[in-house]
Coordinates of C-alpha atoms and ligand atoms in Angstrom, one line a residue:
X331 CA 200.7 -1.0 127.3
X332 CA 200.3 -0.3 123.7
X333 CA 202.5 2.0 121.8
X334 CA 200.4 5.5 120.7
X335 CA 200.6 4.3 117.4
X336 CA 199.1 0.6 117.9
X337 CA 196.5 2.4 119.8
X338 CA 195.5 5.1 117.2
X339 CA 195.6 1.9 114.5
X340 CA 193.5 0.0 116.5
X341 CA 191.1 3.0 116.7
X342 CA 190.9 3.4 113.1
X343 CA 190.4 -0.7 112.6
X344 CA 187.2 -0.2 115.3
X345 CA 186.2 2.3 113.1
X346 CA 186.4 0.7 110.0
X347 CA 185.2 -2.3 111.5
X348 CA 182.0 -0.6 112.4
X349 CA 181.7 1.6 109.2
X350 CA 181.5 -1.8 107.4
X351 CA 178.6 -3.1 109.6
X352 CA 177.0 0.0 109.4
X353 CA 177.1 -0.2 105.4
X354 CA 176.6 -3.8 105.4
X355 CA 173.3 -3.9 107.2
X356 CA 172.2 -1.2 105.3
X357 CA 172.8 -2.8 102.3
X358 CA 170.8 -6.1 103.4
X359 CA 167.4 -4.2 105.1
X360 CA 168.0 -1.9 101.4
X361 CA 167.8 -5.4 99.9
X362 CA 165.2 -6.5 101.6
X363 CA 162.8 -3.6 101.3
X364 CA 163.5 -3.4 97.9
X365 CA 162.3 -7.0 97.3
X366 CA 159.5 -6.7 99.4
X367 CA 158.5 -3.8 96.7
X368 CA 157.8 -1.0 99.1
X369 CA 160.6 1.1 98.9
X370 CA 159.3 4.4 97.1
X371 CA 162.7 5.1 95.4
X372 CA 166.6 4.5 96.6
X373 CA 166.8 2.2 99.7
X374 CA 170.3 2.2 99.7
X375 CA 172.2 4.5 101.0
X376 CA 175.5 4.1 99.1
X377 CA 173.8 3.9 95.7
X378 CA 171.7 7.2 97.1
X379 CA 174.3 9.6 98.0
X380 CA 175.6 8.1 94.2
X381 CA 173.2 9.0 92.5
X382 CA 172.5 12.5 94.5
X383 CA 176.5 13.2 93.9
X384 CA 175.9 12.9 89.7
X385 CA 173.2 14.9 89.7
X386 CA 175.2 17.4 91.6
X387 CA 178.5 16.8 89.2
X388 CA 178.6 19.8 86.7
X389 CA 179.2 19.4 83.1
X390 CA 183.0 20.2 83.1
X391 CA 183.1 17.1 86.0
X392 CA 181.1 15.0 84.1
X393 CA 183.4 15.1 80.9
X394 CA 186.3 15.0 83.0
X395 CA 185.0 11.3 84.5
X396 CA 184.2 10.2 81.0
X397 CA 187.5 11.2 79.7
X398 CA 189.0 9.6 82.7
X399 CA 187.0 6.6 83.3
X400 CA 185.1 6.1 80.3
X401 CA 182.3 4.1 80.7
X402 CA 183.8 2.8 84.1
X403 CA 183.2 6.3 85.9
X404 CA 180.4 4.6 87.7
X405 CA 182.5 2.0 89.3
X406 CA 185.3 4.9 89.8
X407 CA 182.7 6.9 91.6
X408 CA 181.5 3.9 93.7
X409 CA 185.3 3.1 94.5
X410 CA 185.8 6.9 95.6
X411 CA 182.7 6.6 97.8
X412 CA 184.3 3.7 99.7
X413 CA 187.2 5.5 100.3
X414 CA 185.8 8.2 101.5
X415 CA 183.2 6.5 103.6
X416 CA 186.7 4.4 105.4
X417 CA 188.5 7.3 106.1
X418 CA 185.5 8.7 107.6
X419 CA 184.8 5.6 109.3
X420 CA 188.3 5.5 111.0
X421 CA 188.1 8.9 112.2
X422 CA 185.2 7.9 113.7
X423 CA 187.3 4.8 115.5
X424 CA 190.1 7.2 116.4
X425 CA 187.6 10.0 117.9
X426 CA 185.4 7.3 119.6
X427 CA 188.4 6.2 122.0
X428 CA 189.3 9.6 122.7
X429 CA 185.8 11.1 123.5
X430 CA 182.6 8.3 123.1
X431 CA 180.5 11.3 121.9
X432 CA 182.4 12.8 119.1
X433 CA 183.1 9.0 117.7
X434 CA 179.1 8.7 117.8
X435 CA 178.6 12.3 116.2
X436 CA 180.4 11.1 113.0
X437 CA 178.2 8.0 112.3
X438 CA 175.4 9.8 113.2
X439 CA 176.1 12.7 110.9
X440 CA 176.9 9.8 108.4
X441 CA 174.1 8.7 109.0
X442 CA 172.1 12.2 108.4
X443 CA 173.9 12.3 105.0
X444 CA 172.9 9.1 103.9
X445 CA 169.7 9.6 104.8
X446 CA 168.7 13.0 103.6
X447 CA 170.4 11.6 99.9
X448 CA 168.2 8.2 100.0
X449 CA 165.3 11.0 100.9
X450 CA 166.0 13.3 97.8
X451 CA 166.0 10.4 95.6
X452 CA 162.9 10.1 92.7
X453 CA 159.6 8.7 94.4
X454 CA 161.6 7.9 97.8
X455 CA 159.4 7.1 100.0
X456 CA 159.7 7.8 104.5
X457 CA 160.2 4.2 105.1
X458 CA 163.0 4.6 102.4
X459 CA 165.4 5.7 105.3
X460 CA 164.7 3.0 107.2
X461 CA 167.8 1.0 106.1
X462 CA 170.2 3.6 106.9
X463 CA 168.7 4.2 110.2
X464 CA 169.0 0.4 111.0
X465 CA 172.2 0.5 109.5
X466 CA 173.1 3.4 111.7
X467 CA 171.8 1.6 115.2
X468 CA 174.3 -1.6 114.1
X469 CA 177.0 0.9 113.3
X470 CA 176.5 3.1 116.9
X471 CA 176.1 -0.1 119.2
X472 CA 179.6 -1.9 117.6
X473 CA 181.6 1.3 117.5
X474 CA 180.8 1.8 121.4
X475 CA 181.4 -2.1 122.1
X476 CA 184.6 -2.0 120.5
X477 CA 186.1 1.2 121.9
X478 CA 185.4 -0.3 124.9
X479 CA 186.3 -3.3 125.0
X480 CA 190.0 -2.1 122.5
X481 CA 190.4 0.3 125.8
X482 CA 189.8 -2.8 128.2
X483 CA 192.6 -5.3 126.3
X484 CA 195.2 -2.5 126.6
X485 CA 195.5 -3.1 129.7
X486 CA 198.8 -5.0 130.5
X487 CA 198.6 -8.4 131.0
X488 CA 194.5 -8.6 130.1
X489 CA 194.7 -11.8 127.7
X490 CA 191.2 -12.4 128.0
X491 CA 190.1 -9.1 127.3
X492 CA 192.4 -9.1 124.5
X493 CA 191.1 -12.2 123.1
X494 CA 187.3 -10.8 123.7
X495 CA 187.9 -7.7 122.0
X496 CA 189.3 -9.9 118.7
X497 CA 186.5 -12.0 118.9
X498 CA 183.6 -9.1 119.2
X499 CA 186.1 -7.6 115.8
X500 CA 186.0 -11.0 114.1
X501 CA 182.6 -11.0 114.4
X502 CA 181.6 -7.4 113.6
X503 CA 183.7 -8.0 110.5
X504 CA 182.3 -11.3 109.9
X505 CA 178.9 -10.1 109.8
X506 CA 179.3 -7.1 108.4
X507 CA 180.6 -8.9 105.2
X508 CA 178.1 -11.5 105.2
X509 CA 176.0 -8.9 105.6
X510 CA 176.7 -7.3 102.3
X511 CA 177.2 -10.4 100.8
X512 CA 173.1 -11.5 101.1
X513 CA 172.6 -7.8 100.2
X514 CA 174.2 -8.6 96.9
X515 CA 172.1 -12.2 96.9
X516 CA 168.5 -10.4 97.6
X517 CA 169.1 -7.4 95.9
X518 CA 167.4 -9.9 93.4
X519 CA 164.8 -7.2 92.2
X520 CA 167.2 -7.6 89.6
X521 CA 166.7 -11.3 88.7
X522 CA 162.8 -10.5 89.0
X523 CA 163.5 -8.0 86.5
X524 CA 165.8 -9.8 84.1
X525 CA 163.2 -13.2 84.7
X526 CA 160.3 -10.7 83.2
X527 CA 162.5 -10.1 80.2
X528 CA 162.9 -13.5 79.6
X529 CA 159.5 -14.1 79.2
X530 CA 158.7 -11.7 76.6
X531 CA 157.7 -12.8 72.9
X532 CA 158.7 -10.0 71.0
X533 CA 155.9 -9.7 68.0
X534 CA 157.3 -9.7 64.7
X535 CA 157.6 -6.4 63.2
X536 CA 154.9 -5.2 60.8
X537 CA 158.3 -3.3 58.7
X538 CA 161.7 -4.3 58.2
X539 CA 164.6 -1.9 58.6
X540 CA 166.5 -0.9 55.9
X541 CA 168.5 -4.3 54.3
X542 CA 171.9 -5.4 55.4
X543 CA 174.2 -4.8 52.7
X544 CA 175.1 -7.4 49.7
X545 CA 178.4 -7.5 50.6
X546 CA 179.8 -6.5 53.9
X547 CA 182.5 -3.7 53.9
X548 CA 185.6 -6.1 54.9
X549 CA 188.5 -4.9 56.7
X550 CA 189.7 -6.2 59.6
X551 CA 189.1 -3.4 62.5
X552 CA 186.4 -1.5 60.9
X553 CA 183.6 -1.1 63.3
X554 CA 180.7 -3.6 62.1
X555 CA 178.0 -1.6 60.4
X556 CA 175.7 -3.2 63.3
X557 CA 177.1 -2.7 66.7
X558 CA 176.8 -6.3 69.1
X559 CA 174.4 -5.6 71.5
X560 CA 177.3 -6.4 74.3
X561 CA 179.3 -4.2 72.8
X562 CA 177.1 -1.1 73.0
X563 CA 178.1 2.1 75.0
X564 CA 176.1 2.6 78.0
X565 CA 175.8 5.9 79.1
X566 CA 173.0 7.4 82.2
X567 CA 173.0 8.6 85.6
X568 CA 171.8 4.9 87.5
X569 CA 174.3 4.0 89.7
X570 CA 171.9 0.8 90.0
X571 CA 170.3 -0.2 86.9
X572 CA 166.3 0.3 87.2
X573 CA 164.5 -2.8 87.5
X574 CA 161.1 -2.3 85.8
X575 CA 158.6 -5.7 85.3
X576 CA 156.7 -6.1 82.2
X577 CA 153.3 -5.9 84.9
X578 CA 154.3 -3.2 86.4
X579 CA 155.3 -1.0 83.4
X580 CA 152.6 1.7 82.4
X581 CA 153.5 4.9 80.1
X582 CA 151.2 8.2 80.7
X583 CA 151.0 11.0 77.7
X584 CA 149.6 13.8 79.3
X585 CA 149.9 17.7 79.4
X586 CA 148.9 20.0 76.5
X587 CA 147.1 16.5 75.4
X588 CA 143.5 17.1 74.0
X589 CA 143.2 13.2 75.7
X590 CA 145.5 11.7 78.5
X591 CA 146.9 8.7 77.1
X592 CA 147.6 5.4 79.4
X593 CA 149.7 2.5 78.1
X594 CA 150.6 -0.6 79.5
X595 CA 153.1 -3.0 77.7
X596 CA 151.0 -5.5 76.6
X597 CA 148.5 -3.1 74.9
X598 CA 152.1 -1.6 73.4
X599 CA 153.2 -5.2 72.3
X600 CA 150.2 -5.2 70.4
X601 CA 150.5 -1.9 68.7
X602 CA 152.0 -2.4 64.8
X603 CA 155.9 -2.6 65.6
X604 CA 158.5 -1.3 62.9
X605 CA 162.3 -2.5 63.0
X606 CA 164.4 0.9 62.4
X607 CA 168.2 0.8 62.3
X608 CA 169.2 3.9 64.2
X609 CA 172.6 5.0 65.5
X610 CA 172.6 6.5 68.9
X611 CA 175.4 9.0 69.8
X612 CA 176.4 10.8 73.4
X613 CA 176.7 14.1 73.0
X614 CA 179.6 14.1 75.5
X615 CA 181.5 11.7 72.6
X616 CA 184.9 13.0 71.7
X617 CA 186.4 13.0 68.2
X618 CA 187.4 9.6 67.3
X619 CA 185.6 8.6 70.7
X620 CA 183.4 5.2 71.0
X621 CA 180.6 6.5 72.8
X622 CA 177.9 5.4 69.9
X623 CA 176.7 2.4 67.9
X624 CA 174.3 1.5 65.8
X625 CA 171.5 -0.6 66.5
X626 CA 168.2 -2.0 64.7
X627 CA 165.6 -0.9 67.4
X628 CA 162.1 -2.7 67.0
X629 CA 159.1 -0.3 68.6
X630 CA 156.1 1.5 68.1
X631 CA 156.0 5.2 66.4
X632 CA 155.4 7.6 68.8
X633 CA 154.0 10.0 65.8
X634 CA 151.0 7.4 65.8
X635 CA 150.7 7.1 70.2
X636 CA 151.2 10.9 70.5
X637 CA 148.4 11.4 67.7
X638 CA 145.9 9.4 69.9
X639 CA 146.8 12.1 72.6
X640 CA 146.5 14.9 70.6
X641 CA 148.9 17.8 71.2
X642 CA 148.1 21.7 71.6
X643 CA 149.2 23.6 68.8
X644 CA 151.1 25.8 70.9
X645 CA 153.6 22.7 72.4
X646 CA 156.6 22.1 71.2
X647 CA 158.5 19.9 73.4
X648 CA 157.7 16.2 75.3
X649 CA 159.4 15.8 78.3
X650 CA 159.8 12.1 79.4
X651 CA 161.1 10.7 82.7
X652 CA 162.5 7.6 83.1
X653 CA 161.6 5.4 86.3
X654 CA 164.8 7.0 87.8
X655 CA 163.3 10.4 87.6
X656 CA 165.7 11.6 84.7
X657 CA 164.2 13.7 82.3
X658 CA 164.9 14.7 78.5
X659 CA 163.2 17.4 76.2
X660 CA 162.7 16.6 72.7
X661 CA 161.5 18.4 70.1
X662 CA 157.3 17.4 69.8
X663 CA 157.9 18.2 65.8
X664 CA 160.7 15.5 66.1
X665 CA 158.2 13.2 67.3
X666 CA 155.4 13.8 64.9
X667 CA 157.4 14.3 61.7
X668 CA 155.8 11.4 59.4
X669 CA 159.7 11.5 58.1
X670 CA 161.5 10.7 61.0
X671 CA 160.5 7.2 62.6
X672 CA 160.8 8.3 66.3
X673 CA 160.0 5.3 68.3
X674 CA 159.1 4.2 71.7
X675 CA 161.5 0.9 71.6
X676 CA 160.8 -2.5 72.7
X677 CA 163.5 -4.1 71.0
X678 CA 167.4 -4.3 70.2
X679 CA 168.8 -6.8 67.7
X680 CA 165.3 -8.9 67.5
X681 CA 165.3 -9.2 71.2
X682 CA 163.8 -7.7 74.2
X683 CA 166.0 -4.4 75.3
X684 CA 168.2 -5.4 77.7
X685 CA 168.0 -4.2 81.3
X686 CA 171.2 -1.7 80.5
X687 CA 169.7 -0.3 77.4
X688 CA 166.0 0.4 79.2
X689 CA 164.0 -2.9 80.0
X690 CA 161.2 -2.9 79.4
X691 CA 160.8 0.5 77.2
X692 CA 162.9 3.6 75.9
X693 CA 162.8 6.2 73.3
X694 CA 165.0 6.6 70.0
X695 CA 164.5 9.1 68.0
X696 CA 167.0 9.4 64.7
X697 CA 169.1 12.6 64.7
X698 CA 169.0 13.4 68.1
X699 CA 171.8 13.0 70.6
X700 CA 170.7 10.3 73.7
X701 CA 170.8 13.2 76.3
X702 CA 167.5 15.0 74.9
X703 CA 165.9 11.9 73.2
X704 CA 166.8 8.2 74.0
X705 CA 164.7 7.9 77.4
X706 CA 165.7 4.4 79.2
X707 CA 163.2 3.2 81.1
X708 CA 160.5 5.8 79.9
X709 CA 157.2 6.0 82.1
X710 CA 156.3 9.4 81.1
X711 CA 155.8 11.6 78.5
X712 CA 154.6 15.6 79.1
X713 CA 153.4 17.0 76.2
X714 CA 154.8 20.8 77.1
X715 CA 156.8 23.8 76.0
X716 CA 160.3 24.9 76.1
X717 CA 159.7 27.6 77.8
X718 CA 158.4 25.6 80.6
X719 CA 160.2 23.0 81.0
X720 CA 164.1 21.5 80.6
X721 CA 165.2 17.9 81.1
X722 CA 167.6 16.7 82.9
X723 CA 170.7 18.0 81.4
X724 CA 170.0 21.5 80.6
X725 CA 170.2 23.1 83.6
X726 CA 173.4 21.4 84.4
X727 CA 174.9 23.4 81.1
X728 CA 173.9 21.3 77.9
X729 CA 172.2 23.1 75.3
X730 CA 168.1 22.1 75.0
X731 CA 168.3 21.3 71.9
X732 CA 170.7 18.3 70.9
X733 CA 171.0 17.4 67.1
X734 CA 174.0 15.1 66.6
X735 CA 177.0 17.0 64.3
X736 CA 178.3 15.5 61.5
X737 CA 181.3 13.6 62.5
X738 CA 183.7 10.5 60.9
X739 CA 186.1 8.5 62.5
X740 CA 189.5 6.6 61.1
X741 CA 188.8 2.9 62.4
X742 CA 191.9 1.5 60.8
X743 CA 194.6 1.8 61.1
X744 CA 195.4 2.5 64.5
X745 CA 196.8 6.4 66.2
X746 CA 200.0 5.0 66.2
X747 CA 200.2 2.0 64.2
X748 CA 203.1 0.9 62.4
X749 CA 202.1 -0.8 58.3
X750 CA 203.9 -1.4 55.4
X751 CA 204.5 0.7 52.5
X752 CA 202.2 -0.6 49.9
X753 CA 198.5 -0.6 49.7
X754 CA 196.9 0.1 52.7
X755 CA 193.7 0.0 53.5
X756 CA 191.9 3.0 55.3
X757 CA 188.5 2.8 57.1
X758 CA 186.1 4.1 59.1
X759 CA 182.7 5.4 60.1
X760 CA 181.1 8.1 59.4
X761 CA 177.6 9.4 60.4
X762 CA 175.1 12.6 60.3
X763 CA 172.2 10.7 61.6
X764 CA 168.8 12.0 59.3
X765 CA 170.7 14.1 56.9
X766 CA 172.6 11.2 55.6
X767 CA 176.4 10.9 54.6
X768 CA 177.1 12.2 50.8
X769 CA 180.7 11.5 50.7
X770 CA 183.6 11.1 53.0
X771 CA 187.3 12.1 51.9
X772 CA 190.4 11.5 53.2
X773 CA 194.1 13.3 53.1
X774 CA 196.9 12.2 54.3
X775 CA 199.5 14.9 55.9
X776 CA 198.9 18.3 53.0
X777 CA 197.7 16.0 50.1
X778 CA 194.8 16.6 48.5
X779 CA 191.3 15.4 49.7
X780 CA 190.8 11.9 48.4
X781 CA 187.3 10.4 47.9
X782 CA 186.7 7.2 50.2
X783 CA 183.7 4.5 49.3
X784 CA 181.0 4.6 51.1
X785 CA 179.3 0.7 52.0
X786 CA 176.0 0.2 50.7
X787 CA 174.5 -0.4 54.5
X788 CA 172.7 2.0 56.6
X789 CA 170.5 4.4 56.0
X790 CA 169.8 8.4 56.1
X791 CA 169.5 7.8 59.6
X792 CA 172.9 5.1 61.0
X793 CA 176.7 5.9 60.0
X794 CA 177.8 4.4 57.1
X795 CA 181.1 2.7 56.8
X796 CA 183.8 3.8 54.5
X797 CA 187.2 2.6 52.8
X798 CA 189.9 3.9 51.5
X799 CA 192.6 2.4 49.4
X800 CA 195.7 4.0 50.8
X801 CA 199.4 3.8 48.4
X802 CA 201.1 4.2 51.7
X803 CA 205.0 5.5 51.1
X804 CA 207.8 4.8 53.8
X805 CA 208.1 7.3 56.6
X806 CA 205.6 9.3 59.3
X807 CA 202.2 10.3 58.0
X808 CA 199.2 12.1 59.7
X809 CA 195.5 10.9 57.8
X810 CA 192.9 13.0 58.2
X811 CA 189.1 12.1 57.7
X812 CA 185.9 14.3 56.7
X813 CA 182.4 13.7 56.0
X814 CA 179.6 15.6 53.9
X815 CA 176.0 15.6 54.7
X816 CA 173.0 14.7 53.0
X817 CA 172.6 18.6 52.8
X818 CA 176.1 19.0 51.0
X819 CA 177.5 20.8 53.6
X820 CA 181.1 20.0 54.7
X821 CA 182.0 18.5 58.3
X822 CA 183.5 21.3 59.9
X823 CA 187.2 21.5 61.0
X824 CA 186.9 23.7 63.9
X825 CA 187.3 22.1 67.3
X826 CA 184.5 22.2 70.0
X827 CA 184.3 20.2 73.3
X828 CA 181.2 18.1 74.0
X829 CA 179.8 20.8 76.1
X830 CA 177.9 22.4 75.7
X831 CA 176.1 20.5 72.6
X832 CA 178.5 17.9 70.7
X833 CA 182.2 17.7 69.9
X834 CA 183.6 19.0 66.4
X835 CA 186.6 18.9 64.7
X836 CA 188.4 16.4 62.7
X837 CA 189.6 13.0 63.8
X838 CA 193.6 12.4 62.8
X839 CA 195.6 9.3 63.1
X840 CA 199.8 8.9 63.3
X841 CA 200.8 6.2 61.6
X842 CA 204.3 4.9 60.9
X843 CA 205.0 3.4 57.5
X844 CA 207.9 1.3 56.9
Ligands
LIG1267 N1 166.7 7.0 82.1 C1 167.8 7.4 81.5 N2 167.8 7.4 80.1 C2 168.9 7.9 79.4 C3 170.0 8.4 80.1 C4 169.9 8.5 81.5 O1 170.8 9.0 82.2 N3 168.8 8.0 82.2 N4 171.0 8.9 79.4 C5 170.8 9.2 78.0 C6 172.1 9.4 77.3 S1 173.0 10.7 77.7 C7 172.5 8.6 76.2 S2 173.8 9.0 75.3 C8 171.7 7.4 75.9 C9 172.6 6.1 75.9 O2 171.8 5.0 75.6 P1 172.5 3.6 75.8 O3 173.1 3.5 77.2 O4 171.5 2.6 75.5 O5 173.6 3.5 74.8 O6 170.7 7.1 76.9 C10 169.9 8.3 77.2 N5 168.9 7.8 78.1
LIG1268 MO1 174.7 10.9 76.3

C-alpha cells in the first residue's frame, strides 16, 4: 500500500496530467478551426478567459500590472492562468479518486468557464466552443482512466497494473504536450498573416514628414529622436495578436454619415499617402516612464475619407473598433481639423505596420493619447456622439476625452548614476504633442531654472530632444526637468496618477557626483 500522502500526490499528478490534455487539445482543434477560418472570434479557451479577465480588470488593476509587469503583464497574466488552471486541475485529481463525480464536476465546470468566456468574445461564433468541449471529452475520459487505473496499481504487489497506469500517464502527458506543441505549429493564422504583410508594396508617399535634423542631438543615452520600430512600446488588450489579411481587410464609415463609406485596402493603398512623424503616448505612462515613442507613420488623412462620408453636424465623436472588438472615441473635430493630420496608418518607418502595431491598418491621430485615438487593427468607424456612445476605456474609469499632458523626461544621466564633477551633460525628451515644446529648463537641487537646448528635429506634433550642459560639483544632487508648451504655459508640478486621464508631475533624477 501507498502512504496517504503518495496517494493524494498521485491524485494531483492524474489531475494535472489530465488538465494538460484537456488544454492541449483545446489548443490544437482552437488551431485548427482557426486556420480553417471559421471560428467567428476566440477559439481558444485560454486566450478567451484572457482576454474576458482584461476587460473585467479595473483601472486601478490595470496600472497596478503595468507598474508591475510592464509591458510583460500579458505573459504575467498568461503565467497566472496556468497556475490557476493546475491547481484546479489537481483538485480535480485529488476529488476524482475520492468520489468519480465530484473529480468530473470540476472539469466540467472548467469546462463551462472556458466556454462561456470563448462565447463572450467579439464575433464568437457557436462552433467557437467547439474546442473546449473537445478539449473537455479528452480531459473527462483521461481523468476517469487514470483514477482508475492509479486506484488499481495501489494494490500491493500489482506490478503490472503499476506499470499500465505509468504507461496510460506517459501517454496522456505525451500527447497532451504534443498536443500543444502542433497547436503552437498551426496556430499559423499567424504566418498567413505576417506572409500578407510581406507582400505589400507600400506606395510612396505623396508628402514627406517633417526633415530629420542637420545634426543629430548626440549624447550617449538620449532616447533617439526616432524610436526603432522593435523598440516601440506595445500597449492593447490582445492576449493573441489579431491576424488581419490584406484580402480580407475592409473599413466601414457609417452612422451620422450623409453616405456609408466602404474601403478595402487596396482602394486605401491607392488613396494619396502622407508620411507624418507623430509620437504616440499611453495614457497609463508614468513620469519618467517609457510607455511612448515616436514614429513616422505613412497613411491616408482621415479628414479627406470622413469628408467623402459626410458627417451630421450634430456628431462629435467616431467610435472605431478594432477586429478585436475594442473600441476608442475620438473627437470627430480631431479628425477633420485641416490642422491636425489625423491619419488612418499604413505604415511605420517606410514599412508595412507590423502585426504588433496593427497589420494591416490603425489610426494616429497627433495629440491624443492611444487609449481614445490610435485604433490597431481598425475595421470600423461610427460617426456618432458622446452622448451616445464611449469606447473601450471609459466605462472602465478613463476620462472620454484623452489629450496627452505636457510632460519631459531626464534621459541621462541615470536615477542613480554616479559621474564626475566636471561638465556633464544632461538630456532628455520632452513632448506636448500639437501644441509644440517652447522651452525646457532644468534645476538642479534649489538652483535656479536653467534653459536646456532644444534639437532641431521634430515637429509641433513628436517630443523634441533636449541638452543640457551641466557644471556638475562633488557630492549628491537631485535634477529636475520641465517643459513649456507651444501655448506658453508651464508643465505643471503637481502630481496626478495615470487614471483617470494622464500622469503629471515632474520627473527627478539622484545622481552622485564625485
Ligand atoms: N485594437 C486595439 N488598438 C489599440 C489598443 C487596444 O487595446 N486594442 N490600445 C491603445 C492604446 S491604450 C495605446 S497606448 C496604443 C499603443 O499603440 P502601440 O502598441 O502601437 O504602441 O494603441 C491603442 N490602440
Ligand atoms: Mo494606452
Amino acid at each position: 500500500m501507498l502512504s496517504p500522502r503518495r496517494t493524494t500526490a498521485t491524485s494531483a499528478v492524474v489531475g494535472l496530467l489530465a488538465g494538460a490534455l484537456t488544454i492541449g487539445v483545446a489548443e490544437l482543434v482552437a488551431a485548427l478551426l482557426q486556420r480553417s477560418g471559421r471560428a467567428g472570434g476566440t477559439p481558444s479557451p485560454v486566450v478567451a478567459v484572457g482576454g474576458a479577465f482584461i476587460d473585467r480588470t479595473p483601472p486601478w488593476l490595470k496600472d497596478l500590472a503595468i507598474a508591475t509587469f510592464g509591458t510583460a503583464d500579458k505573459t504575467a497574466l498568461l503565467t497566472g492562468i496556468a497556475v490557476v488552471l493546475a491547481l484546479v486541475a489537481a483538485l480535480a485529481g485529488v476529488l476524482a479518486a475520492r468520489r468519480r463525480t465530484l473529480g468530473l464536476l470540476v472539469v466540467v465546470l472548467l469546462a463551462g468557464v472556458g466556454a462561456a468566456a470563448v462565447l463572450s468574445r467579439p464575433g464568437a461564433a457557436w462552433l467557437d466552443a467547439f474546442p473546449t468541449v473537445a478539449g473537455a471529452i479528452a480531459g473527462l475520459l483521461s481523468l476517469d482512466a487514470l483514477t482508475a487505473r492509479a486506484r488499481a496499481a495501489q494494490r500491493p504487489g500489482m506490478a503490472v497494473d503499476r506499470r499500465s497506469f505509468v504507461q496510460l500517464a506517459v501517454g496522456t502527458g505525451a500527447v497532451a504536450i504534443v498536443g500543444g506543441g502542433l497547436s503552437q505549429l498551426v496556430g499559423g493564422g499567424g504566418r498567413a498573416a505576417q506572409a500578407s504583410r510581406a507582400s505589400v508594396v507600400l506606395p510612396a508617399p505623396t508628402s514627406a514628414a517633417t526633415a530629420a535634423p542637420a545634426s543629430a542631438t548626440g549624447v550617449e543615452g538620449l532616447s533617439p529622436l526616432v524610436t526603432p520600430v522593435d523598440a516601440f512600446y506595445r500597449i492593447d488588450t490582445a492576449l493573441a495578436v489579431p491576424q488581419v489579411s490584406k484580402q480580407d481587410w475592409r473599413l466601414r464609415i457609417h452612422g451620422l454619415v450623409d453616405h456609408e463609406v466602404q474601403i478595402t485596402y487596396a482602394e486605401l493603398l491607392a488613396l494619396p499617402l502622407v508620411d507624418r512623424m507623430v509620437t504616440l503616448s499611453c495614457v497609463s505612462n508614468e513620469v519618467g516612464g517609457d510607455l511612448i515613442g515616436n514614429q513616422v507613420w505613412r497613411g491616408h488623412l482621415l479628414r479627406e475619407l470622413l469628408a467623402k462620408a459626410g458627417p451630421a453636424k450634430d456628431a462629435d465623436m467616431v467610435l472605431s473598433t478594432s477586429v478585436d472588438g475594442w473600441t476608442a472615441g475620438t473627437p470627430l473635430d480631431a479628425l477633420t481639423d485641416p490642422a491636425r493630420d489625423a491619419m488612418l496608418a499604413v505604415g511605420m518607418d517606410g514599412e508595412p505596420l507590423p502585426l504588433v502595431h496593427g497589420f494591416p491598418v490603425r489610426m494616429v491621430v497627433p495629440g491624443l493619447y492611444g487609449y481614445v485615438s490610435a485604433t490597431k487593427w481598425v475595421v470600423d468607424l461610427e460617426v456618432t456622439r458622446f452622448d451616445r456612445a464611449q469606447g473601450y476605456w471609459t466605462p472602465r474609469g478613463w476620462s472620454a476625452l484623452g489629450p496627452i499632458k505636457t510632460e519631459s523626461r531626464i534621459d541621462v544621466p541615470r536615477s542613480g548614476a554616479s559621474v564626475k564633477a566636471g561638465r556633464v551633460a544632461v538630456a532628455g525628451v520632452a513632448w506636448a504633442p500639437h501644441r509644440g515644446i517652447d522651452a525646457v529648463e532644468v534645476k538642479v537641487d534649489d538652483g535656479p531654472w536653467q534653459r536646456a537646448d532644444v534639437g532641431t528635429g521634430g515637429s509641433a506634433d513628436t517630443w523634441r530632444q533636449w541638452v543640457w550642459a551641466w557644471d556638475a560639483t562633488p557630492g549628491d544632487h537631485t535634477l529636475v526637468v520641465r517643459a513649456s508648451d507651444g501655448t506658453g504655459e508651464v508643465q505643471t508640478a503637481e502630481q496626478a496618477p495615470p487614471a483617470p486621464d494622464g500622469a503629471t508631475g515632474w520627473h527627478t533624477v539622484d545622481v552622485t557626483v564625485a
